[in-house]
């Protein structure tokens, strides 16, 4: 069994936090249901007996004279009789007599189980406790046992040394109902179950959890760790959203690939493969090809997975003619063709990037890849392209990529976080190297992480022409609202409807915040209030509530507005007069022509 890695377990707890919350919540719910509905209330009643002065049964026991004193002999006898008395209280004969005296509908065995007897702290005091669902019955049984017990002692030992100190009284509070204790108990049980679940899961789980796992297992450098994105519909993320964090990570992968082959400057062909399908090799191949093309390299992407190739779907191309058709010289209808390689190369909308799709699914993909025509294809592509990327088939289920890795310069092995098993990636790497492949590194895809991405987001979304992130926009909007509310609170008392209307008119702005003049911002808030209240209270409102500065400023604005309106009115009259004269002129000309 593998050694327990504390760091992996802590990481597993964090990743499974939602499962832990669910398990603990279910445990709490079960605890609530149990304590509220399935716990039967039980009541206790207790009576205490004292073993005192030993009197003969023939002597009076009603009153003890002053000359009577308890002796050391009495204490010794009582101490030796405590254990015997405790067993006698729970004897079948005594229980049967108590049952008959009370005439209760309880079996003798059940009644005996409900009775408990204990000695109080090495004293001659005996405590008899009775439990029952009925507090009254528990009280009656406890008192009756004490009475019958005293009679039994007198009958058996011919002495009377049992004295009742405290009689039992009904207790209306159940002793076994403690909702908080029950819920806490079930909460602890839920936490224990969660811990056991995480530990066992971590011990049994053999999938890859980090780049360290890959490097320790394969002795290969992990070129990049690509985070999982919720918007998995965007396959060409580096093209459609070039400023995203994932796009920057793919550019880092491009750099790492270039440096990994720096000792061999002739390296131009790369094979991207994985252990099994659905681990992200096509996703990584397409985006890596785009980053090379964006760097000014002439790139061609060849989909060599002729069984389940995805590049035609990713780039939205028909897959009627592709790699399989070129190698076999057959079209989709099985008719022989002798097309040049240029007929199979498709130009994408991305500058410097072309692709060759996988083509029709042939019956013998491995045999086609082993044909000499593949070597000729690679040689021809090297003449025209700087970078050639082959999107290969998975390594372990089929041998297609094992054939290609011998023909290409470098191979990159893709693993998927929490899916690719450790043994599988070791086996895949071994298989590639056994046939002469040059595995330069690995890529860990779809890692689950929320750390270290904030800095990249900050850098790439604060450009001169870009909007701020939503968090900053929300904060800015909150500040605007708070500032507006503060200014409203400083205004004179106005009617409530106007204040509500003003608050509703404060619109949350989604664009980048602009620097505003303080006076202009103040006027934008105060002006609607003054206009509304001027119509209601006229000049008295100003004199009573508004300062002289505000009145003068508003009056000046009103005069300027009236002057502007007057100017517009005059311009409109001039325009109308010109139109009228133009119409008269046209009518006059028409009349002259008619004459």
Short mmCIF file of C-alpha atoms in Angstrom, two decimals, residues 179-396:
data_model
loop_
_atom_site.label_atom_id
_atom_site.label_comp_id
_atom_site.label_asym_id
_atom_site.label_seq_id
_atom_site.Cartn_x
_atom_site.Cartn_y
_atom_site.Cartn_z
CA UNK A 179 -31.77 17.55 21.42
CA UNK A 180 -28.49 19.46 21.35
CA UNK A 181 -26.52 16.45 22.57
CA UNK A 182 -28.14 14.14 20.02
CA UNK A 183 -27.55 16.55 17.13
CA UNK A 184 -23.92 17.09 18.15
CA UNK A 185 -23.45 13.34 18.37
CA UNK A 186 -24.75 12.83 14.85
CA UNK A 187 -22.63 15.78 13.65
CA UNK A 188 -19.51 14.10 15.04
CA UNK A 189 -20.57 10.85 13.39
CA UNK A 190 -20.95 12.70 10.07
CA UNK A 191 -17.48 14.24 10.42
CA UNK A 192 -15.96 10.86 11.22
CA UNK A 193 -17.66 9.31 8.19
CA UNK A 194 -16.37 12.18 6.01
CA UNK A 195 -12.81 11.73 7.27
CA UNK A 196 -12.93 7.98 6.68
CA UNK A 197 -14.40 8.56 3.22
CA UNK A 198 -11.66 11.01 2.23
CA UNK A 199 -8.83 8.87 3.64
CA UNK A 200 -10.08 5.66 2.03
CA UNK A 201 -10.78 7.45 -1.24
CA UNK A 202 -7.31 8.95 -1.25
CA UNK A 203 -5.69 5.58 -0.54
CA UNK A 204 -7.67 3.78 -3.22
CA UNK A 205 -7.52 6.59 -5.78
CA UNK A 206 -4.54 6.11 -8.11
CA UNK A 207 -5.22 8.99 -10.47
CA UNK A 208 -2.83 11.89 -11.03
CA UNK A 209 -3.42 14.86 -8.76
CA UNK A 210 -0.45 17.14 -9.46
CA UNK A 211 2.50 17.75 -11.73
CA UNK A 212 4.70 16.35 -8.96
CA UNK A 213 3.01 12.99 -9.39
CA UNK A 214 3.88 12.94 -13.09
CA UNK A 215 7.47 14.04 -12.60
CA UNK A 216 8.09 11.51 -9.83
CA UNK A 217 6.54 8.68 -11.82
CA UNK A 218 7.93 9.34 -15.28
CA UNK A 219 11.07 11.42 -14.63
CA UNK A 220 9.72 13.80 -17.28
CA UNK A 221 9.31 17.53 -16.96
CA UNK A 222 5.72 18.67 -16.78
CA UNK A 223 5.66 21.41 -19.40
CA UNK A 224 2.45 23.06 -18.20
CA UNK A 225 -0.62 22.55 -16.03
CA UNK A 226 -3.77 23.75 -17.78
CA UNK A 227 -6.69 24.73 -15.54
CA UNK A 228 -10.19 23.43 -16.03
CA UNK A 229 -12.56 25.96 -17.60
CA UNK A 230 -16.31 25.83 -17.13
CA UNK A 231 -16.90 27.11 -20.65
CA UNK A 232 -15.71 23.91 -22.29
CA UNK A 233 -17.57 24.74 -25.53
CA UNK A 234 -14.76 27.09 -26.55
CA UNK A 235 -12.16 24.74 -27.99
CA UNK A 236 -10.06 27.44 -29.67
CA UNK A 237 -9.68 29.55 -26.54
CA UNK A 238 -6.38 31.10 -27.63
CA UNK A 239 -8.07 32.47 -30.76
CA UNK A 240 -11.51 33.41 -29.49
CA UNK A 241 -10.33 34.90 -26.20
CA UNK A 242 -6.65 35.72 -26.53
CA UNK A 243 -6.56 37.68 -23.26
CA UNK A 244 -7.93 34.86 -21.10
CA UNK A 245 -5.71 33.30 -18.47
CA UNK A 246 -5.82 29.93 -20.26
CA UNK A 247 -4.57 31.59 -23.44
CA UNK A 248 -1.54 32.91 -21.58
CA UNK A 249 -0.93 29.43 -20.20
CA UNK A 250 -0.90 28.00 -23.72
CA UNK A 251 1.63 30.65 -24.72
CA UNK A 252 3.73 29.51 -21.79
CA UNK A 253 3.43 25.94 -23.11
CA UNK A 254 4.68 27.15 -26.49
CA UNK A 255 7.73 28.71 -24.83
CA UNK A 256 8.40 25.60 -22.76
CA UNK A 257 8.17 23.39 -25.86
CA UNK A 258 10.64 25.62 -27.68
CA UNK A 259 13.12 25.55 -24.79
CA UNK A 260 12.75 21.80 -24.32
CA UNK A 261 14.05 21.27 -27.84
CA UNK A 262 16.61 24.09 -27.81
CA UNK A 263 19.50 21.66 -28.13
CA UNK A 264 18.05 20.39 -31.38
CA UNK A 265 17.35 23.40 -33.57
CA UNK A 266 16.01 21.19 -36.36
CA UNK A 267 13.05 20.07 -34.24
CA UNK A 268 9.94 20.88 -36.25
CA UNK A 269 7.53 17.97 -35.80
CA UNK A 270 5.62 17.21 -32.62
CA UNK A 271 3.23 14.43 -31.65
CA UNK A 272 0.58 15.18 -29.02
CA UNK A 273 -0.90 12.02 -27.54
CA UNK A 274 -2.42 10.67 -24.32
CA UNK A 275 -3.04 7.40 -22.52
CA UNK A 276 -6.73 7.16 -23.36
CA UNK A 277 -9.37 9.27 -25.07
CA UNK A 278 -11.11 12.30 -23.54
CA UNK A 279 -7.96 13.52 -21.79
CA UNK A 280 -7.61 16.72 -23.83
CA UNK A 281 -4.96 15.98 -26.47
CA UNK A 282 -6.99 17.49 -29.34
CA UNK A 283 -7.78 20.57 -27.26
CA UNK A 284 -4.10 21.07 -26.45
CA UNK A 285 -2.94 20.30 -30.01
CA UNK A 286 -5.22 22.89 -31.62
CA UNK A 287 -4.44 25.67 -29.14
CA UNK A 288 -0.71 24.97 -29.17
CA UNK A 289 -0.79 25.21 -32.97
CA UNK A 290 -2.60 28.54 -32.74
CA UNK A 291 -0.03 30.00 -30.33
CA UNK A 292 2.80 29.02 -32.69
CA UNK A 293 0.91 30.63 -35.59
CA UNK A 294 0.33 33.80 -33.56
CA UNK A 295 4.07 33.93 -32.95
CA UNK A 296 4.66 34.21 -36.71
CA UNK A 297 5.46 30.56 -37.42
CA UNK A 298 3.99 28.77 -40.42
CA UNK A 299 2.12 25.91 -38.75
CA UNK A 300 0.17 22.91 -39.96
CA UNK A 301 -1.92 20.70 -37.68
CA UNK A 302 -2.40 17.10 -38.83
CA UNK A 303 -5.19 15.05 -37.26
CA UNK A 304 -3.64 11.56 -37.26
CA UNK A 305 -6.37 10.05 -35.06
CA UNK A 306 -8.15 8.41 -37.97
CA UNK A 307 -10.59 6.61 -35.68
CA UNK A 308 -12.05 9.47 -33.64
CA UNK A 309 -10.39 12.63 -34.89
CA UNK A 310 -11.87 15.90 -33.60
CA UNK A 311 -9.94 18.61 -35.44
CA UNK A 312 -12.48 18.81 -38.30
CA UNK A 313 -15.22 19.50 -35.76
CA UNK A 314 -13.08 21.95 -33.77
CA UNK A 315 -12.22 24.04 -36.84
CA UNK A 316 -15.64 23.47 -38.46
CA UNK A 317 -14.37 21.78 -41.64
CA UNK A 318 -15.88 18.89 -43.61
CA UNK A 319 -14.05 15.63 -43.07
CA UNK A 320 -14.62 14.04 -46.45
CA UNK A 321 -11.00 14.28 -47.56
CA UNK A 322 -8.22 13.98 -45.03
CA UNK A 323 -5.14 12.08 -43.96
CA UNK A 324 -6.65 8.63 -44.43
CA UNK A 325 -7.74 9.52 -48.00
CA UNK A 326 -4.30 10.89 -48.85
CA UNK A 327 -2.46 7.80 -47.61
CA UNK A 328 -4.88 5.28 -49.16
CA UNK A 329 -5.53 7.25 -52.41
CA UNK A 330 -9.26 6.56 -51.95
CA UNK A 331 -12.10 9.04 -51.57
CA UNK A 332 -15.15 8.64 -49.35
CA UNK A 333 -16.82 6.41 -51.99
CA UNK A 334 -13.82 4.11 -52.31
CA UNK A 335 -12.84 5.49 -55.73
CA UNK A 336 -9.13 5.71 -56.36
CA UNK A 337 -7.67 9.21 -56.42
CA UNK A 338 -4.18 10.58 -56.91
CA UNK A 339 -4.49 14.04 -55.47
CA UNK A 340 -1.53 16.15 -54.52
CA UNK A 341 -1.05 16.90 -50.82
CA UNK A 342 -2.16 20.49 -51.42
CA UNK A 343 -5.70 19.22 -52.09
CA UNK A 344 -5.92 17.93 -48.51
CA UNK A 345 -4.56 21.03 -46.78
CA UNK A 346 -7.26 23.38 -45.51
CA UNK A 347 -6.63 27.02 -44.71
CA UNK A 348 -8.11 28.23 -41.44
CA UNK A 349 -9.23 31.75 -40.62
CA UNK A 350 -6.20 31.98 -38.34
CA UNK A 351 -3.18 33.51 -40.05
CA UNK A 352 -0.26 31.09 -40.64
CA UNK A 353 -2.28 28.02 -39.60
CA UNK A 354 -3.42 25.20 -41.90
CA UNK A 355 -4.80 21.79 -41.00
CA UNK A 356 -5.21 18.33 -42.46
CA UNK A 357 -8.25 16.56 -41.05
CA UNK A 358 -8.33 12.85 -40.26
CA UNK A 359 -10.53 11.93 -43.23
CA UNK A 360 -12.87 8.97 -43.49
CA UNK A 361 -12.49 6.19 -40.93
CA UNK A 362 -10.47 3.44 -42.64
CA UNK A 363 -10.61 -0.25 -41.70
CA UNK A 364 -6.84 -0.38 -41.05
CA UNK A 365 -5.51 2.91 -39.56
CA UNK A 366 -2.36 1.32 -38.12
CA UNK A 367 -1.36 -0.16 -41.48
CA UNK A 368 -1.91 3.17 -43.21
CA UNK A 369 0.33 5.01 -40.73
CA UNK A 370 3.04 2.40 -41.22
CA UNK A 371 3.12 2.98 -44.99
CA UNK A 372 6.07 4.86 -46.58
CA UNK A 373 3.69 7.57 -47.73
CA UNK A 374 3.55 8.98 -44.19
CA UNK A 375 7.31 9.59 -44.22
CA UNK A 376 6.96 11.28 -47.60
CA UNK A 377 4.17 13.46 -46.19
CA UNK A 378 6.29 14.58 -43.24
CA UNK A 379 9.22 15.35 -45.58
CA UNK A 380 7.04 17.47 -47.88
CA UNK A 381 5.46 19.37 -45.01
CA UNK A 382 8.87 20.21 -43.58
CA UNK A 383 9.66 22.05 -46.80
CA UNK A 384 6.82 24.52 -46.36
CA UNK A 385 6.10 24.75 -42.63
CA UNK A 386 8.08 25.79 -39.59
CA UNK A 387 6.07 23.75 -37.10
CA UNK A 388 4.18 20.49 -37.76
CA UNK A 389 1.91 19.18 -34.99
CA UNK A 390 0.32 15.72 -35.18
CA UNK A 391 -2.77 15.12 -33.05
CA UNK A 392 -2.23 11.42 -32.37
CA UNK A 393 -4.48 8.63 -31.20
CA UNK A 394 -4.31 7.38 -27.58
CA UNK A 395 -1.25 5.26 -26.84
CA UNK A 396 -2.52 2.40 -24.68
#
